[in-house]
Structures are given as C-alpha cells and as structure tokens.
Amino acid sequence: MRSVAIIGASVAGVAAAKALRAGGYDGDLHLISAEQELPYDRPPLSKGYLLGQQSEDDILLARREDYAELRIHLHLGAPAQVLERGAVWLAGGERIRFERALLATGSRLRRLDVPGGDLSGIHYLRTLQDARALRAALGEAERIAVVGGGFIGLEVAAAARQSGKETLVLEAMQAPLRRVLPPQAARAIAALHERHGVHLVVQAQVVAFEGDGHVRSVLLANGSRFPCDAAVIGVGALPNDGLLGGNGQGVLVDKHLRTAAEGIYAAGDVARFPYRGMAVRIEHWDIARATGEYAARAMLGDTAPYDASPFLWSDQYDVTFQYFGHGDPSDDIVVRGDPATQNFIAFFLREGAIAAAFTAGRPRDALPLRRLVDQAAVIDPRALQSEDVSLRRLSRGE
Amino acid sequence: MEGYTDVLSAQALPPGALQSVHAGGELVLIANLDGEIHAIGATCTHEQEDLADGEIEDGCVVCPMHFARFSLETGDVIEGPATKPEPVYDVRVEGGRIFVGPRRR
Ligand SMILES: Cc1cc2nc3c(=O)[nH]c(=O)nc-3n(C[C@H](O)[C@H](O)[C@H](O)COP(=O)(O)OP(=O)(O)OC[C@H]3O[C@@H](n4cnc5c(N)ncnc54)[C@H](O)[C@@H]3O)c2cc1C
C-alpha cells in the first residue's frame, strides 16, 4: 500500500492517520478537511471550551508539528467533492489518488426550519466556529433558550447556568433524553437541571422565533411564548454520506468497516456498522476513535472483526454520565443506587443479558460495567441491584 | 533516603492494585504491576479524574472516565482522549514500605 486518503479530519480521521503510522505504514498519507482550523476535539465545545476553561490550543487533536513529524499531508479548507475509484477531487481542483481511502466525514446538524429561524442570536453547535460564536453570545445574552434536550443541549444548558444565565430548555418529548434512557434515569437528569435552576418545558414544540433582526422570543405550538436573547438549537444530526451516494442513513460497512466501494472504508459518525445483529450508526466520540483506529489496522491487513461496544459520556455541572452498550428504553431496567442522588446504575436487560448500562457518580464501576456489557453477561437482577455485590468481581466471573 | 516520602505499606498494594497518595505536594498513583511498583501522576491529564479508580491493563493504567491509557513505565499516553503524558516518579520499596522520590520525567 503506497497511498491512503482520509476524508474528514476529526476524531475518526485523525485517529486513523495516527494509527496508520503507529502500525508501520510508510506511504503517502493525505488527511482532507472541509474546515479551516487545525483538527480539534468536539466534546469540549459544549463543556470546558464553552465555559472558557479550555482554550483552542487545549482542544487540538494533534499539534501542528505532529503532522509534519508523522508525514501527514494536511489539506485544510478543502472539502472533497467527488469520490471515485482510486481518486478523490478536492474543492480547489486538486485530485488525490489513493489505493485505500477512509470516509470519516462525520455528521452535520439538523436545522430547525421554522419562521424566524435565521434571526441573529440563534445558534447551532457542531464546529469550533459555532462554538466561538456561542461562547461570545453566552457572554452577552441574559436569557438563553435551548431547543432540544439531548446530551449536547443539556450540556449547553448546564454551561449557561454555570455562567449565571437565565436558562430555558424546550424539549419535545415528555422528558429530556426519553428516547434513549429509561424513565428513572431521564427523570434524574431533568431533576438535576431543575435543581440548578433551569426552566424545563417538556412536550414543547417550537413553531417560530420572533424578533427585530435579533431573536427576542420563542413561540410554541400551544401558543406559549418565552422571551430570550439567544437560542441554541440541538435537534439531532445527519450523516455526511453524500460522497458515496448515501441517502441520509449513513454509509453501510461490514465488520471490517469496508464500504461497498472497493478500497474505501468508513468510520465514525458517518458509518453504519454491524453490532449484535443490528446495523447501527451511533454518534459517540469513542466509537469515532475506535473505528478510525480499527479501519487503519484493517487497511494494514488486520482481519479481526470490529466488535467493540459503544460508549458515551456527558458532563453536566459536576456530574459525569456514562453510557455503555446500545440499549433501548423498552428493555427491562434494573437500578442499583438512587438516581435522585446522581449516584446510580441503570442496567438494560434484554432476554436476561446486559445490553447496556447508564451510570453516574460511580467511576470505580466504569471498567467493570464496560466488561459486563461486552460480555452480554447474564446475571441475577438481585445481584445487579445489591450494593453488596462487587461489579468488578462479577465482571471477572468471580 | 533524602527526597523520598514514605507513602504506603507494600502489603497494602497487592499485584493489580492502584492507590493514589500525596507525596511532595503532588497526587501520585502507586501501581503494582505484577509485583513491580510504579509511580506516575494520579490525575488524568484529560479531565482530572483520579486514576486510582481505574484498572491496570497491559502495563497501562486505564482511566475510568473516558478510558485514556497511560504507560505505567513511561507515563506516555498509549490511547486517548488524553494528549499529555503523566509525570513519572522514582519509587523504592524498603523494609516493607513504599517510598516516592523525585520526578524522573
Ligand atoms: C458539541 C458536541 C459535544 C459532544 N460531546 C460528546 C461527548 O461528551 N461524548 C461523546 O461520546 N460524544 C460527544 N460528541 C460527539 C462526538 O464529538 C462525535 O461522535 C465525533 O466528533 C464524531 O467524529 P467523526 O470523526 O466521525 O466526525 P466529525 O467530528 O463530525 O467530523 C467530520 C469532519 O469531516 C469534515 N467533512 C465533512 N464532509 C467533508 C468532505 N466532503 N470533505 C472533507 N471533509 C469533510 C467535517 O467538516 C468535519 O470536520 C459531541 C459532539 C458535539 C458537536
């Protein structure tokens, strides 16, 4: 193999580039980015960076000199426009030939298409550029409306409260995160935000933003109107799968992360990969890193299938939530600890086996939980509930 | 042993165990890697998690929060999300006690 092109220079793309070199790959290595900035990490954009605790330098995925050292040709501000067999065309007109390519184009935000949606003061949060604007707005605005109570929306709400802003969260379902979490856990998170002074409105359907050029209020379908001087919209993301003719479902890969197109792999948010009999597309940092590294190894000849369990974290106020595996809120739920104290584990059991676990405040249980989910362990629910039973020992089959 | 701090009984740290201790104004992680004692920084350089809540795997300590891996030997980041290495400290075992010395790197 003498030439590799990686399209998309974020978590998956940069992990793949580093893993190629670490795995001994010595040929040409192109890393292609639509963005102008040196590749950076996204999770801090709704956490430390937004709060001003981390600088742009702090969140780089690699320093500028690392790219030179690793002989990575970094193409910044050069979106790939056409991907064909053995070559990719960049916006500037350059054509890069490759023997293997990795599609790591990630996802983009779903837009909320309502009247007033383009007023100034309305923000989205996906890129560093978005985060710069939002960080500045958080400095000036007094009343922030967050539309969408997903993980990122809730992190932004926490950051807004921690910056002393009046904060409103508008969620379409009966509780934030209700689509992904069991009711006990979703309620605990809602309570955490209310305790910190967030005004949470559920079953809220936003139909318009109103203002005089700048947003002044948000209007719901039921006629209620809430004043705000900045709004942040987080209503989900869509895969950037257009280069391979995708239809918004992501790019399907096999267990070696190969797409149907010869020599082209996919990793990260854009990939839909096999997991326990399903084909899943999951927007988590750790999957982007793991699949990026895995695809690099697969290009270098590793034939082990990709089978890692998904993992997600979210930081809100001083609580870190962790989510292992891929559960469904309709699975059987068994709880250890007390969700109201932000010190608990919710196990998702499917046909008796642990399919997933959502937890907060229990760092010592994290690695054991990950093992139990990896093993799809079948364990007596009473043992899972009881604080007297060590998860570390259970996870080691003791 | 000038410059060394008595931190722990060696018996309190069986193979595979981790413990964070204070030594010389720093929080230091003491690890028993198959009978060999190592000392590196105890605070994850990513988001300040206590590495003693993690586990030893393949010569590394694995952070419980986002699973960054640091080599117990060199302090280097073996796997992200952390990007900065941990400091490494000299460590000695004498008379059944573990002593942490000056920073090596
Ligand atoms: C604010 C925020 C907070 C988050 N917090 C967490 C968290 O706490 N925990 C967690 O697990 N996950 C979190 N995530 C999700 C995580 O960041 C993503 O899963 C991860 O970034 C996906 O990485 P990726 O490399 O697949 O794609 P992305 O990060 O989406 O990057 C894809 C890159 O490809 C570029 N690109 C797209 N099309 C082209 C093209 N045609 N040519 C060239 N380049 C192209 C894009 O511009 C982008 O730079 C967060 C995400 C955001 C936005």
Coordinates of N, CA, C and O in Angstrom, one line a residue, chain A residues 47 58 60-61 285-286 289 293 311 313 315 320 322 324 363-364 366-368 370-371 392 396, chain B residues 18 46-47 49 52-57 62-67 69 79-84:
Chain A
K47 N -18.5 22.0 26.6 CA -18.1 21.8 28.0 C -17.1 22.8 28.4 O -17.3 24.0 28.4
D58 N -5.9 24.0 23.7 CA -6.1 22.9 24.6 C -6.8 21.8 23.9 O -6.8 20.6 24.3
L60 N -6.9 20.9 20.6 CA -6.4 20.3 19.3 C -6.2 18.8 19.4 O -5.8 18.3 20.5
L61 N -6.5 18.1 18.4 CA -6.3 16.6 18.3 C -4.9 16.3 18.2 O -4.4 15.2 18.5
W285 N -18.1 9.9 20.5 CA -16.6 10.1 20.4 C -15.8 8.8 20.4 O -15.0 8.6 19.5
D286 N -16.1 7.9 21.3 CA -15.3 6.7 21.5 C -15.4 5.8 20.3 O -14.4 5.1 19.9
R289 N -13.2 7.3 17.5 CA -11.8 7.0 17.7 C -11.6 5.5 17.4 O -10.7 5.2 16.7
E293 N -9.3 4.0 14.3 CA -8.1 3.2 14.6 C -8.2 1.8 13.9 O -7.3 1.2 13.4
F311 N -19.7 3.4 23.7 CA -19.5 4.1 24.9 C -19.7 5.6 24.7 O -19.2 6.1 23.8
W313 N -20.0 9.5 27.0 CA -20.1 10.2 28.3 C -20.7 11.5 28.1 O -20.7 12.1 26.9
D315 N -20.9 15.4 30.4 CA -20.6 16.1 31.6 C -21.6 17.2 31.8 O -21.8 18.1 30.9
T320 N -20.7 13.4 35.9 CA -20.4 12.8 34.6 C -21.3 11.6 34.4 O -21.3 10.7 35.3
Q322 N -22.2 8.2 32.2 CA -21.5 7.3 31.2 C -22.6 6.3 30.7 O -23.5 5.9 31.5
F324 N -22.8 2.7 28.5 CA -22.1 1.6 27.8 C -23.1 0.8 27.0 O -24.2 0.5 27.5
P363 N -17.3 6.2 39.4 CA -16.1 5.9 38.5 C -15.5 4.5 38.7 O -15.1 3.9 37.7
R364 N -15.5 4.0 39.9 CA -14.9 2.7 40.1 C -15.6 1.6 39.4 O -15.1 0.5 39.2
A366 N -16.9 1.8 36.4 CA -16.9 2.1 35.0 C -16.3 0.9 34.1 O -17.0 0.4 33.2
L367 N -15.1 0.5 34.5 CA -14.5 -0.5 33.7 C -15.2 -1.9 33.9 O -15.4 -2.6 32.9
P368 N -15.6 -2.2 35.1 CA -16.4 -3.4 35.2 C -17.7 -3.4 34.4 O -18.0 -4.4 33.8
R370 N -18.2 -1.8 31.7 CA -17.9 -1.9 30.3 C -17.7 -3.4 29.9 O -18.1 -3.9 28.9
R371 N -17.0 -4.1 30.9 CA -16.8 -5.6 30.6 C -18.1 -6.3 30.6 O -18.3 -7.2 29.8
R392 N -16.9 -5.5 40.0 CA -15.6 -5.9 39.5 C -15.5 -7.4 39.5 O -15.0 -8.0 38.6
R396 N -15.4 -10.2 36.4 CA -14.3 -11.2 36.2 C -14.8 -12.6 36.4 O -13.9 -13.5 36.5
Chain B
L18 N -4.1 -0.4 42.7 CA -3.8 1.0 42.4 C -4.1 1.8 43.7 O -5.1 1.5 44.3
H46 N -6.5 14.4 31.1 CA -7.6 14.8 30.2 C -8.6 15.6 31.0 O -8.8 16.8 30.7
E47 N -9.3 15.0 32.0 CA -10.2 15.8 32.7 C -10.1 15.6 34.2 O -11.1 15.5 35.0
E49 N -9.6 13.2 36.3 CA -10.1 12.1 37.0 C -9.0 11.4 37.9 O -7.9 11.4 37.5
A52 N -6.7 6.2 40.3 CA -6.8 5.1 41.2 C -8.2 4.4 41.1 O -8.3 3.3 41.5
D53 N -9.2 5.1 40.5 CA -10.5 4.5 40.3 C -10.5 3.6 39.1 O -11.5 3.0 38.7
G54 N -9.4 3.6 38.3 CA -9.3 2.8 37.1 C -8.7 1.4 37.4 O -8.8 0.9 38.5
E55 N -8.1 0.9 36.3 CA -7.6 -0.5 36.5 C -6.3 -0.6 35.7 O -6.1 0.2 34.8
I56 N -5.5 -1.6 36.0 CA -4.3 -1.9 35.3 C -4.6 -2.9 34.1 O -5.3 -3.9 34.3
E57 N -4.1 -2.6 32.9 CA -4.3 -3.5 31.8 C -3.1 -3.3 30.9 O -2.8 -2.2 30.5
V62 N -5.8 2.4 33.1 CA -6.9 2.8 32.3 C -7.7 3.8 33.1 O -8.2 3.4 34.2
C63 N -7.9 5.0 32.6 CA -8.8 5.9 33.3 C -10.2 5.5 33.3 O -10.7 5.1 32.2
P64 N -11.0 5.6 34.4 CA -12.3 5.1 34.4 C -13.3 6.0 33.7 O -14.4 5.6 33.5
M65 N -12.9 7.2 33.4 CA -13.9 8.2 32.9 C -14.0 8.1 31.4 O -15.1 7.9 30.9
H66 N -12.9 8.2 30.7 CA -13.0 8.1 29.2 C -12.0 7.1 28.6 O -11.8 7.1 27.4
F67 N -11.4 6.3 29.5 CA -10.6 5.2 29.1 C -9.3 5.6 28.4 O -8.7 4.8 27.6
R69 N -5.4 5.7 28.3 CA -4.4 4.8 28.9 C -3.1 5.4 29.0 O -2.6 6.0 28.0
E79 N -3.3 5.6 24.7 CA -4.6 5.7 23.9 C -5.3 7.0 24.5 O -5.2 7.2 25.7
G80 N -6.0 7.7 23.6 CA -6.6 9.0 24.0 C -7.8 8.7 24.9 O -8.0 7.6 25.2
P81 N -8.6 9.7 25.2 CA -8.6 11.1 24.7 C -7.5 12.0 25.3 O -7.3 13.1 24.8
A82 N -6.8 11.6 26.3 CA -5.7 12.4 26.9 C -4.7 12.6 25.8 O -4.5 11.8 24.9
T83 N -4.0 13.8 25.9 CA -2.9 14.0 24.9 C -1.6 14.3 25.6 O -0.5 14.2 25.0
K84 N -1.7 14.7 26.9 CA -0.5 15.0 27.6 C -0.1 13.8 28.5 O -0.9 13.2 29.2

